[in-house]
mmCIF file of C-alpha atoms in Angstrom:
data_model
loop_
_atom_site.group_PDB
_atom_site.id
_atom_site.type_symbol
_atom_site.label_atom_id
_atom_site.label_comp_id
_atom_site.label_asym_id
_atom_site.label_seq_id
_atom_site.Cartn_x
_atom_site.Cartn_y
_atom_site.Cartn_z
ATOM 1 C CA MET A 1 8.338 68.296 -41.309
ATOM 2 C CA ARG A 2 4.727 67.127 -39.817
ATOM 3 C CA LYS A 3 4.401 67.856 -35.992
ATOM 4 C CA ILE A 4 4.433 65.330 -33.560
ATOM 5 C CA ASN A 5 1.341 64.978 -31.008
ATOM 6 C CA ILE A 6 3.630 64.339 -28.408
ATOM 7 C CA PRO A 7 0.619 64.255 -25.261
ATOM 8 C CA LEU A 8 -1.672 62.283 -27.656
ATOM 9 C CA LEU A 9 1.510 60.144 -28.324
ATOM 10 C CA ILE A 10 2.170 59.217 -24.478
ATOM 11 C CA VAL A 11 -1.668 58.554 -23.738
ATOM 12 C CA LEU A 12 -2.046 56.119 -26.507
ATOM 13 C CA SER A 13 1.236 54.561 -25.640
ATOM 14 C CA LEU A 14 -0.317 54.105 -22.068
ATOM 15 C CA ILE A 15 -3.552 53.107 -23.923
ATOM 16 C CA ILE A 16 -0.908 50.110 -25.228
ATOM 17 C CA VAL A 17 0.379 49.073 -22.572
ATOM 18 C CA GLN A 18 -2.122 48.687 -20.525
ATOM 19 C CA CYS A 19 -4.069 46.534 -22.862
ATOM 20 C CA SER A 20 -1.551 44.774 -23.205
ATOM 21 C CA SER A 21 -0.749 44.099 -19.681
ATOM 22 C CA THR A 22 -4.287 43.095 -19.030
ATOM 23 C CA LYS A 23 -3.988 40.649 -22.259
ATOM 24 C CA ASN A 24 -1.120 39.257 -20.816
ATOM 25 C CA THR A 25 -2.468 38.731 -17.164
ATOM 26 C CA THR A 26 -5.260 36.498 -18.438
ATOM 27 C CA LEU A 27 -3.105 34.139 -20.475
ATOM 28 C CA ILE A 28 -0.793 33.517 -17.559
ATOM 29 C CA SER A 29 -3.255 33.761 -14.903
ATOM 30 C CA THR A 30 -2.452 30.392 -12.655
ATOM 31 C CA GLU A 31 -5.290 31.426 -9.662
ATOM 32 C CA ALA A 32 -6.475 28.192 -8.385
ATOM 33 C CA PRO A 33 -10.049 28.103 -8.201
ATOM 34 C CA ILE A 34 -11.862 27.784 -4.614
ATOM 35 C CA VAL A 35 -13.177 24.526 -4.155
ATOM 36 C CA GLU A 36 -15.170 24.564 -0.983
ATOM 37 C CA ASN A 37 -16.594 20.506 -0.393
ATOM 38 C CA VAL A 38 -14.297 17.635 -1.139
ATOM 39 C CA ILE A 39 -16.319 14.272 -2.538
ATOM 40 C CA LEU A 40 -13.775 11.809 -2.916
ATOM 41 C CA LEU A 41 -15.125 8.353 -3.881
ATOM 42 C CA ILE A 42 -13.014 5.298 -4.218
ATOM 43 C CA GLY A 43 -13.958 1.768 -5.982
ATOM 44 C CA ASP A 44 -11.663 -0.508 -4.249
ATOM 45 C CA GLY A 45 -10.383 -3.061 -7.044
ATOM 46 C CA MET A 46 -11.478 -0.760 -9.447
ATOM 47 C CA GLY A 47 -9.363 -0.797 -12.642
ATOM 48 C CA VAL A 48 -10.543 0.466 -16.574
ATOM 49 C CA SER A 49 -12.294 -3.069 -16.646
ATOM 50 C CA GLN A 50 -14.471 -3.352 -14.007
ATOM 51 C CA VAL A 51 -16.142 0.067 -15.122
ATOM 52 C CA TYR A 52 -16.420 -1.025 -18.630
ATOM 53 C CA SER A 53 -17.944 -4.137 -17.754
ATOM 54 C CA GLY A 54 -20.618 -2.111 -15.444
ATOM 55 C CA ILE A 55 -21.472 0.225 -19.199
ATOM 56 C CA THR A 56 -21.334 -2.756 -20.785
ATOM 57 C CA ALA A 57 -24.062 -4.729 -19.008
ATOM 58 C CA ASN A 58 -25.882 -1.457 -17.480
ATOM 59 C CA ASN A 59 -26.149 0.401 -20.822
ATOM 60 C CA GLY A 60 -24.370 3.785 -19.483
ATOM 61 C CA LEU A 61 -22.756 5.118 -16.237
ATOM 62 C CA ASN A 62 -23.548 8.145 -14.519
ATOM 63 C CA LEU A 63 -19.752 8.046 -14.146
ATOM 64 C CA GLU A 64 -19.926 8.678 -17.686
ATOM 65 C CA LYS A 65 -20.081 12.757 -17.211
ATOM 66 C CA SER A 66 -16.933 13.313 -15.906
ATOM 67 C CA GLN A 67 -15.340 15.566 -17.373
ATOM 68 C CA TYR A 68 -11.761 14.706 -17.002
ATOM 69 C CA VAL A 69 -10.015 11.187 -16.945
ATOM 70 C CA GLY A 70 -6.525 10.543 -15.239
ATOM 71 C CA PHE A 71 -4.444 7.841 -13.994
ATOM 72 C CA SER A 72 -2.332 7.068 -10.978
ATOM 73 C CA LYS A 73 0.400 5.030 -11.080
ATOM 74 C CA THR A 74 -0.838 2.842 -7.753
ATOM 75 C CA TYR A 75 2.583 1.126 -6.007
ATOM 76 C CA SER A 76 3.398 1.187 -2.635
ATOM 77 C CA ALA A 77 6.854 1.802 -1.284
ATOM 78 C CA SER A 78 8.055 -1.865 -0.270
ATOM 79 C CA SER A 79 6.227 -3.270 -3.133
ATOM 80 C CA TYR A 80 5.387 -2.844 -6.824
ATOM 81 C CA ILE A 81 1.965 -3.748 -5.813
ATOM 82 C CA THR A 82 -0.789 -2.018 -3.129
ATOM 83 C CA ASP A 83 -2.551 -3.359 -1.001
ATOM 84 C CA SER A 84 -5.921 -1.129 0.319
ATOM 85 C CA ALA A 85 -3.902 0.222 3.628
ATOM 86 C CA ALA A 86 -0.446 1.919 1.656
ATOM 87 C CA GLY A 87 -3.239 2.778 -0.869
ATOM 88 C CA GLY A 88 -5.620 4.281 1.184
ATOM 89 C CA THR A 89 -2.897 6.237 2.988
ATOM 90 C CA ALA A 90 -0.905 7.534 0.259
ATOM 91 C CA ILE A 91 -4.299 9.457 -1.383
ATOM 92 C CA ALA A 92 -5.514 10.382 1.873
ATOM 93 C CA THR A 93 -2.166 11.194 3.240
ATOM 94 C CA GLY A 94 0.205 12.157 -0.108
ATOM 95 C CA THR A 95 2.939 10.179 1.140
ATOM 96 C CA LYS A 96 4.062 6.038 -0.211
ATOM 97 C CA THR A 97 4.264 4.115 2.476
ATOM 98 C CA ASN A 98 4.668 -0.319 3.330
ATOM 99 C CA ASN A 99 1.586 -2.374 1.864
ATOM 100 C CA GLY A 100 -0.207 -3.042 5.161
ATOM 101 C CA ALA A 101 0.627 0.104 6.870
ATOM 102 C CA ILE A 102 -2.233 2.900 8.091
ATOM 103 C CA GLY A 103 -1.749 6.381 7.976
ATOM 104 C CA VAL A 104 1.948 6.169 9.060
ATOM 105 C CA ASP A 105 4.881 6.403 6.825
ATOM 106 C CA ALA A 106 7.155 3.809 6.332
ATOM 107 C CA LYS A 107 9.643 4.800 9.173
ATOM 108 C CA GLY A 108 6.233 4.534 11.378
ATOM 109 C CA ASN A 109 6.198 7.972 11.730
ATOM 110 C CA ASP A 110 2.409 9.810 11.899
ATOM 111 C CA VAL A 111 1.059 11.448 8.629
ATOM 112 C CA LYS A 112 -1.762 13.760 8.773
ATOM 113 C CA SER A 113 -4.736 13.104 6.416
ATOM 114 C CA ILE A 114 -6.405 15.276 4.090
ATOM 115 C CA LEU A 115 -9.896 14.696 6.437
ATOM 116 C CA GLU A 116 -7.404 15.840 9.425
ATOM 117 C CA TYR A 117 -6.325 18.598 8.257
ATOM 118 C CA ALA A 118 -9.921 19.412 6.703
ATOM 119 C CA ALA A 119 -11.261 19.111 10.387
ATOM 120 C CA GLU A 120 -8.396 21.855 11.799
ATOM 121 C CA ASN A 121 -9.323 23.936 9.501
ATOM 122 C CA GLY A 122 -12.868 24.051 10.463
ATOM 123 C CA LYS A 123 -14.423 22.154 7.723
ATOM 124 C CA SER A 124 -16.660 19.476 8.468
ATOM 125 C CA THR A 125 -15.608 15.705 7.697
ATOM 126 C CA GLY A 126 -17.373 12.210 6.990
ATOM 127 C CA VAL A 127 -16.695 8.862 5.842
ATOM 128 C CA VAL A 128 -18.734 6.374 4.276
ATOM 129 C CA ALA A 129 -17.876 2.664 3.213
ATOM 130 C CA SER A 130 -20.368 -0.084 2.295
ATOM 131 C CA CYS A 131 -17.844 -2.226 4.375
ATOM 132 C CA ALA A 132 -15.913 -2.192 7.979
ATOM 133 C CA ILE A 133 -15.794 1.437 8.592
ATOM 134 C CA THR A 134 -12.194 0.396 10.505
ATOM 135 C CA HIS A 135 -11.326 -1.592 7.440
ATOM 136 C CA ALA A 136 -7.945 -0.402 5.151
ATOM 137 C CA THR A 137 -9.652 2.631 3.155
ATOM 138 C CA PRO A 138 -11.750 4.437 5.024
ATOM 139 C CA ALA A 139 -9.791 3.361 8.239
ATOM 140 C CA SER A 140 -6.313 4.868 6.245
ATOM 141 C CA PHE A 141 -8.248 8.983 6.179
ATOM 142 C CA VAL A 142 -8.358 8.837 9.809
ATOM 143 C CA ALA A 143 -6.248 6.551 11.991
ATOM 144 C CA HIS A 144 -2.361 6.000 12.383
ATOM 145 C CA GLN A 145 -1.281 2.177 12.758
ATOM 146 C CA PRO A 146 1.106 0.068 12.098
ATOM 147 C CA ASN A 147 -1.188 -3.258 10.957
ATOM 148 C CA ARG A 148 -4.062 -2.329 9.211
ATOM 149 C CA ASN A 149 -5.481 -5.670 11.298
ATOM 150 C CA MET A 150 -5.559 -3.274 14.409
ATOM 151 C CA GLN A 151 -9.341 -2.550 13.911
ATOM 152 C CA GLU A 152 -9.853 -2.092 17.782
ATOM 153 C CA GLU A 153 -6.958 0.641 17.453
ATOM 154 C CA ILE A 154 -8.121 2.051 14.626
ATOM 155 C CA ALA A 155 -12.177 2.358 16.041
ATOM 156 C CA VAL A 156 -10.417 3.932 19.044
ATOM 157 C CA ASP A 157 -8.685 6.871 16.566
ATOM 158 C CA PHE A 158 -12.123 7.316 15.316
ATOM 159 C CA VAL A 159 -13.449 8.104 18.778
ATOM 160 C CA ASN A 160 -10.378 10.093 19.165
ATOM 161 C CA SER A 161 -10.405 12.056 16.191
ATOM 162 C CA ASP A 162 -12.294 15.359 14.967
ATOM 163 C CA ILE A 163 -14.867 13.466 12.140
ATOM 164 C CA THR A 164 -18.571 14.499 11.887
ATOM 165 C CA LEU A 165 -19.631 11.113 10.742
ATOM 166 C CA PHE A 166 -18.759 7.902 9.698
ATOM 167 C CA ILE A 167 -21.434 5.229 8.450
ATOM 168 C CA GLY A 168 -20.258 1.378 7.510
ATOM 169 C CA GLY A 169 -20.165 -1.421 9.044
ATOM 170 C CA GLY A 170 -18.032 -3.041 11.526
ATOM 171 C CA LYS A 171 -20.086 -2.163 15.226
ATOM 172 C CA LYS A 172 -18.420 -5.407 16.810
ATOM 173 C CA TYR A 173 -14.980 -3.440 16.947
ATOM 174 C CA PHE A 174 -16.928 -0.534 18.808
ATOM 175 C CA ALA A 175 -18.408 -2.697 21.210
ATOM 176 C CA ASP A 176 -17.632 -7.119 21.602
ATOM 177 C CA ARG A 177 -13.929 -5.774 22.275
ATOM 178 C CA SER A 178 -11.268 -7.462 23.957
ATOM 179 C CA ASP A 179 -10.213 -4.870 26.154
ATOM 180 C CA LYS A 180 -14.657 -4.208 27.494
ATOM 181 C CA VAL A 181 -14.394 -0.842 26.987
ATOM 182 C CA ASP A 182 -17.713 0.532 25.143
ATOM 183 C CA LEU A 183 -16.726 2.680 22.379
ATOM 184 C CA PHE A 184 -20.581 3.614 21.244
ATOM 185 C CA LYS A 185 -21.252 5.418 25.380
ATOM 186 C CA GLN A 186 -17.359 7.468 23.917
ATOM 187 C CA LEU A 187 -19.475 8.373 21.518
ATOM 188 C CA LYS A 188 -22.486 9.747 23.266
ATOM 189 C CA ASP A 189 -20.482 11.526 25.432
ATOM 190 C CA LYS A 190 -18.712 13.722 22.140
ATOM 191 C CA GLY A 191 -21.703 14.090 21.119
ATOM 192 C CA PHE A 192 -22.491 11.214 18.536
ATOM 193 C CA LYS A 193 -26.441 10.474 17.298
ATOM 194 C CA VAL A 194 -25.107 6.269 17.523
ATOM 195 C CA ALA A 195 -27.682 4.663 15.028
ATOM 196 C CA PHE A 196 -27.593 0.702 14.137
ATOM 197 C CA ASP A 197 -30.069 0.608 11.201
ATOM 198 C CA MET A 198 -30.442 2.942 8.064
ATOM 199 C CA ASN A 199 -33.886 4.425 9.105
ATOM 200 C CA ASP A 200 -32.054 6.328 12.057
ATOM 201 C CA VAL A 201 -29.858 7.195 9.339
ATOM 202 C CA LYS A 202 -32.692 9.082 6.934
ATOM 203 C CA GLN A 203 -33.791 10.139 9.647
ATOM 204 C CA THR A 204 -30.700 12.438 10.945
ATOM 205 C CA THR A 205 -30.009 15.865 8.885
ATOM 206 C CA SER A 206 -27.514 17.418 11.679
ATOM 207 C CA GLY A 207 -25.400 17.183 14.786
ATOM 208 C CA LYS A 208 -22.614 14.372 14.637
ATOM 209 C CA LEU A 209 -23.039 11.135 13.845
ATOM 210 C CA ALA A 210 -21.904 7.608 14.007
ATOM 211 C CA ALA A 211 -24.043 4.428 12.246
ATOM 212 C CA LEU A 212 -22.821 0.989 12.243
ATOM 213 C CA ILE A 213 -25.274 -1.209 10.674
ATOM 214 C CA ALA A 214 -23.359 -4.019 10.416
ATOM 215 C CA ASP A 215 -21.686 -6.815 13.093
ATOM 216 C CA GLU A 216 -18.709 -6.896 10.781
ATOM 217 C CA HIS A 217 -19.713 -5.483 7.063
ATOM 218 C CA PRO A 218 -22.802 -4.815 4.854
ATOM 219 C CA ALA A 219 -24.246 -7.870 2.429
ATOM 220 C CA THR A 220 -23.295 -7.322 -1.246
ATOM 221 C CA TYR A 221 -25.744 -5.965 -3.486
ATOM 222 C CA PRO A 222 -28.082 -5.892 -3.852
ATOM 223 C CA GLU A 223 -28.771 -7.485 -0.844
ATOM 224 C CA ARG A 224 -27.980 -4.520 0.523
ATOM 225 C CA GLY A 225 -30.370 -2.712 -0.467
ATOM 226 C CA GLU A 226 -29.333 1.571 -1.296
ATOM 227 C CA PHE A 227 -26.977 0.967 1.854
ATOM 228 C CA LEU A 228 -24.301 2.802 -0.075
ATOM 229 C CA PRO A 229 -26.121 6.344 -2.241
ATOM 230 C CA GLU A 230 -28.997 6.814 1.310
ATOM 231 C CA SER A 231 -25.618 6.927 3.176
ATOM 232 C CA VAL A 232 -24.321 9.224 0.794
ATOM 233 C CA GLN A 233 -26.961 11.503 0.710
ATOM 234 C CA THR A 234 -27.352 11.405 4.988
ATOM 235 C CA ALA A 235 -23.797 12.547 4.823
ATOM 236 C CA LEU A 236 -24.603 15.477 2.108
ATOM 237 C CA ASP A 237 -27.377 16.420 4.017
ATOM 238 C CA ILE A 238 -25.644 16.574 7.268
ATOM 239 C CA LEU A 239 -22.019 18.311 6.112
ATOM 240 C CA ASP A 240 -24.346 20.942 4.225
ATOM 241 C CA ASN A 241 -25.053 22.906 7.026
ATOM 242 C CA ASN A 242 -20.923 23.989 7.640
ATOM 243 C CA SER A 243 -20.684 27.515 5.393
ATOM 244 C CA LYS A 244 -16.665 26.949 5.912
ATOM 245 C CA GLY A 245 -17.870 22.976 3.028
ATOM 246 C CA PHE A 246 -16.848 19.081 4.386
ATOM 247 C CA PHE A 247 -14.774 16.968 2.815
ATOM 248 C CA LEU A 248 -16.240 13.348 2.691
ATOM 249 C CA ILE A 249 -14.798 9.900 1.557
ATOM 250 C CA VAL A 250 -16.652 6.821 0.139
ATOM 251 C CA GLU A 251 -15.435 3.949 -0.587
ATOM 252 C CA GLY A 252 -17.058 1.087 -2.726
ATOM 253 C CA SER A 253 -15.925 -1.574 -0.389
ATOM 254 C CA GLN A 254 -16.647 -4.409 -2.628
ATOM 255 C CA ILE A 255 -15.436 -4.456 -6.183
ATOM 256 C CA ASP A 256 -12.408 -5.599 -5.000
ATOM 257 C CA TRP A 257 -13.959 -8.095 -3.282
ATOM 258 C CA GLU A 258 -15.785 -9.443 -6.075
ATOM 259 C CA SER A 259 -12.418 -9.351 -7.935
ATOM 260 C CA HIS A 260 -10.591 -11.178 -5.637
ATOM 261 C CA ASP A 261 -13.119 -14.344 -6.434
ATOM 262 C CA ASN A 262 -12.954 -13.514 -10.217
ATOM 263 C CA ASN A 263 -17.314 -13.229 -10.354
ATOM 264 C CA ALA A 264 -17.657 -10.424 -12.906
ATOM 265 C CA GLU A 265 -21.389 -10.809 -11.983
ATOM 266 C CA GLY A 266 -20.605 -9.451 -8.756
ATOM 267 C CA VAL A 267 -18.052 -6.666 -10.339
ATOM 268 C CA VAL A 268 -21.125 -5.387 -12.240
ATOM 269 C CA ASN A 269 -23.378 -4.697 -9.264
ATOM 270 C CA GLU A 270 -21.084 -3.673 -6.841
ATOM 271 C CA MET A 271 -20.249 -1.324 -10.348
ATOM 272 C CA ILE A 272 -23.228 -0.585 -10.822
ATOM 273 C CA ASP A 273 -24.218 0.424 -6.927
ATOM 274 C CA PHE A 274 -20.626 2.416 -7.026
ATOM 275 C CA ASP A 275 -22.148 4.776 -9.576
ATOM 276 C CA ARG A 276 -26.058 5.325 -8.624
ATOM 277 C CA THR A 277 -23.431 6.535 -5.412
ATOM 278 C CA ILE A 278 -21.207 8.917 -7.757
ATOM 279 C CA LYS A 279 -24.630 10.571 -9.091
ATOM 280 C CA VAL A 280 -25.628 11.588 -5.565
ATOM 281 C CA ALA A 281 -21.947 13.572 -5.326
ATOM 282 C CA PHE A 282 -22.730 14.759 -9.358
ATOM 283 C CA ASP A 283 -26.217 15.802 -8.116
ATOM 284 C CA TYR A 284 -24.798 17.381 -5.294
ATOM 285 C CA ALA A 285 -22.030 18.461 -7.397
ATOM 286 C CA ASP A 286 -24.027 20.306 -9.730
ATOM 287 C CA LYS A 287 -26.530 21.950 -7.057
ATOM 288 C CA ASN A 288 -24.088 23.642 -4.384
ATOM 289 C CA PRO A 289 -20.305 25.323 -7.099
ATOM 290 C CA GLY A 290 -16.887 24.765 -5.111
ATOM 291 C CA THR A 291 -17.697 21.474 -5.064
ATOM 292 C CA LEU A 292 -15.566 18.324 -5.978
ATOM 293 C CA VAL A 293 -15.713 15.226 -6.925
ATOM 294 C CA VAL A 294 -12.901 13.037 -7.396
ATOM 295 C CA ILE A 295 -13.313 9.334 -8.296
ATOM 296 C CA THR A 296 -10.915 6.508 -8.052
ATOM 297 C CA ALA A 297 -9.292 3.338 -7.087
ATOM 298 C CA ASP A 298 -6.396 2.636 -4.238
ATOM 299 C CA HIS A 299 -5.482 -0.368 -6.996
ATOM 300 C CA GLU A 300 -7.019 -2.978 -9.240
ATOM 301 C CA THR A 301 -7.956 -6.462 -8.560
ATOM 302 C CA GLY A 302 -7.922 -9.491 -10.064
ATOM 303 C CA GLY A 303 -6.108 -8.332 -13.779
ATOM 304 C CA MET A 304 -9.920 -8.376 -15.398
ATOM 305 C CA ALA A 305 -10.012 -8.478 -19.002
ATOM 306 C CA LEU A 306 -13.352 -8.305 -20.940
ATOM 307 C CA THR A 307 -12.856 -11.112 -23.493
ATOM 308 C CA GLY A 308 -16.367 -10.401 -24.865
ATOM 309 C CA GLY A 309 -19.745 -8.599 -24.045
ATOM 310 C CA SER A 310 -23.273 -7.484 -25.435
ATOM 311 C CA PHE A 311 -24.768 -3.450 -24.915
ATOM 312 C CA GLU A 312 -28.132 -4.850 -26.504
ATOM 313 C CA THR A 313 -27.694 -7.849 -23.140
ATOM 314 C CA GLY A 314 -25.731 -6.330 -20.664
ATOM 315 C CA GLU A 315 -24.114 -9.305 -20.857
ATOM 316 C CA VAL A 316 -19.745 -9.332 -19.954
ATOM 317 C CA LYS A 317 -17.201 -11.580 -20.592
ATOM 318 C CA ALA A 318 -13.924 -12.003 -18.568
ATOM 319 C CA ALA A 319 -11.001 -13.846 -17.734
ATOM 320 C CA TRP A 320 -8.495 -12.457 -15.224
ATOM 321 C CA GLY A 321 -4.960 -12.925 -14.837
ATOM 322 C CA SER A 322 -4.933 -12.992 -10.498
ATOM 323 C CA THR A 323 -7.101 -13.964 -7.541
ATOM 324 C CA GLY A 324 -4.528 -11.049 -5.686
ATOM 325 C CA HIS A 325 -4.189 -6.948 -6.470
ATOM 326 C CA THR A 326 -2.909 -6.189 -10.088
ATOM 327 C CA SER A 327 0.405 -2.812 -10.436
ATOM 328 C CA VAL A 328 -1.875 -1.168 -12.840
ATOM 329 C CA MET A 329 -2.237 2.214 -13.697
ATOM 330 C CA VAL A 330 -6.462 3.288 -12.048
ATOM 331 C CA PRO A 331 -8.439 5.745 -13.336
ATOM 332 C CA VAL A 332 -8.738 9.220 -11.817
ATOM 333 C CA PHE A 333 -12.324 10.959 -12.948
ATOM 334 C CA SER A 334 -12.530 14.381 -11.743
ATOM 335 C CA TYR A 335 -16.107 16.138 -11.822
ATOM 336 C CA GLY A 336 -16.865 19.901 -10.317
ATOM 337 C CA THR A 337 -15.145 23.235 -9.950
ATOM 338 C CA GLY A 338 -11.163 22.030 -10.026
ATOM 339 C CA ALA A 339 -11.671 19.293 -11.796
ATOM 340 C CA GLU A 340 -8.733 19.782 -14.888
ATOM 341 C CA LYS A 341 -6.154 19.367 -12.128
ATOM 342 C CA PHE A 342 -6.948 15.783 -12.863
ATOM 343 C CA ALA A 343 -6.670 15.261 -16.194
ATOM 344 C CA GLY A 344 -3.141 12.904 -16.990
ATOM 345 C CA ILE A 345 -0.600 10.712 -15.754
ATOM 346 C CA TYR A 346 0.422 10.795 -11.998
ATOM 347 C CA GLU A 347 1.434 9.146 -8.379
ATOM 348 C CA ASN A 348 -1.192 8.173 -6.536
ATOM 349 C CA ILE A 349 0.180 10.952 -3.461
ATOM 350 C CA ASP A 350 -0.115 14.356 -6.263
ATOM 351 C CA ILE A 351 -4.125 13.748 -5.235
ATOM 352 C CA TYR A 352 -3.777 14.425 -1.865
ATOM 353 C CA ASN A 353 -1.608 17.050 -3.322
ATOM 354 C CA LYS A 354 -3.746 17.910 -5.977
ATOM 355 C CA ILE A 355 -6.467 18.534 -3.312
ATOM 356 C CA MET A 356 -4.466 19.924 -0.491
ATOM 357 C CA SER A 357 -3.939 22.748 -3.047
ATOM 358 C CA LEU A 358 -7.804 23.132 -4.275
ATOM 359 C CA TYR A 359 -9.012 23.534 -0.662
ATOM 360 C CA GLY A 360 -6.171 26.306 -0.056
ATOM 361 C CA PHE A 361 -4.197 24.611 2.732
ATOM 362 C CA GLU A 362 -0.229 24.217 3.841
ATOM 363 C CA LYS A 363 1.212 21.394 5.775
#
């Protein structure tokens, strides 16, 4: 009988077990990537047709660099077709609410937004929008009000928040108020630089910034010029000073308005401007590992259907099913650290849940 070398057999067994264990650990690892910075861009009213109109007219968009694509279901707690308040609140807070509600649940209780969680965890935070900063979608990340039309009250919520910066329109809700309170004085007392034009905005590289460059809304594109991409670049320059990272939400607001008007040319213009802003976000992510960029919509507007077009001439032909919002799913594009988490089909509230998980935040 052949003699078995017991010590050698034990050593070989241990090696096999260790290799097997290491292999299995690699295969089943579910450790989430570390995300320090999130840039969330919301194209208000932006469905697949709005995106493809921009791709057609511009013969391509920066948006196409996105690494993963998913879809979100946009219905609200009160309606199969959401409005921007409920749609924005769902993305901001992970809570389905009634149409018209800002930062509250369907029973009217305040719900904390991802921006507020980010501030609590030491991150810098910002909001940029090509509409009044107190409008439904941007307000959903900062304010808590039962009705989106309470824009003076929403302005007070901005002042009382821990936000680092906000850039948009809506100056009159801070200064020309029914209660005669000058909220700009309160902002200055809290250490904010208050700016009313883009020259002042672009010269700001640190600290806290409250920039309101229009009494109500900035002009449509191209009349408003480089407002949106330049504002986002300034926001990133400021937020980048925080070693703990940041959360920035950007709204391309007027894709929605042009879709309400069934204006295909206006949609194309707004999409191209929004896409140039996306490039600013992608460029930042390329240079700063740990940055996640998510691009989505709160809902689709207009039931836009592309009935013809040309990549050679940039012509876009569209038919419209509505002058209001529709119920269709909207795309979710993602890029950078953790982007793979946004593939698939899910509820709009899961955008919040995924970001919270990637940040490592607990509710």
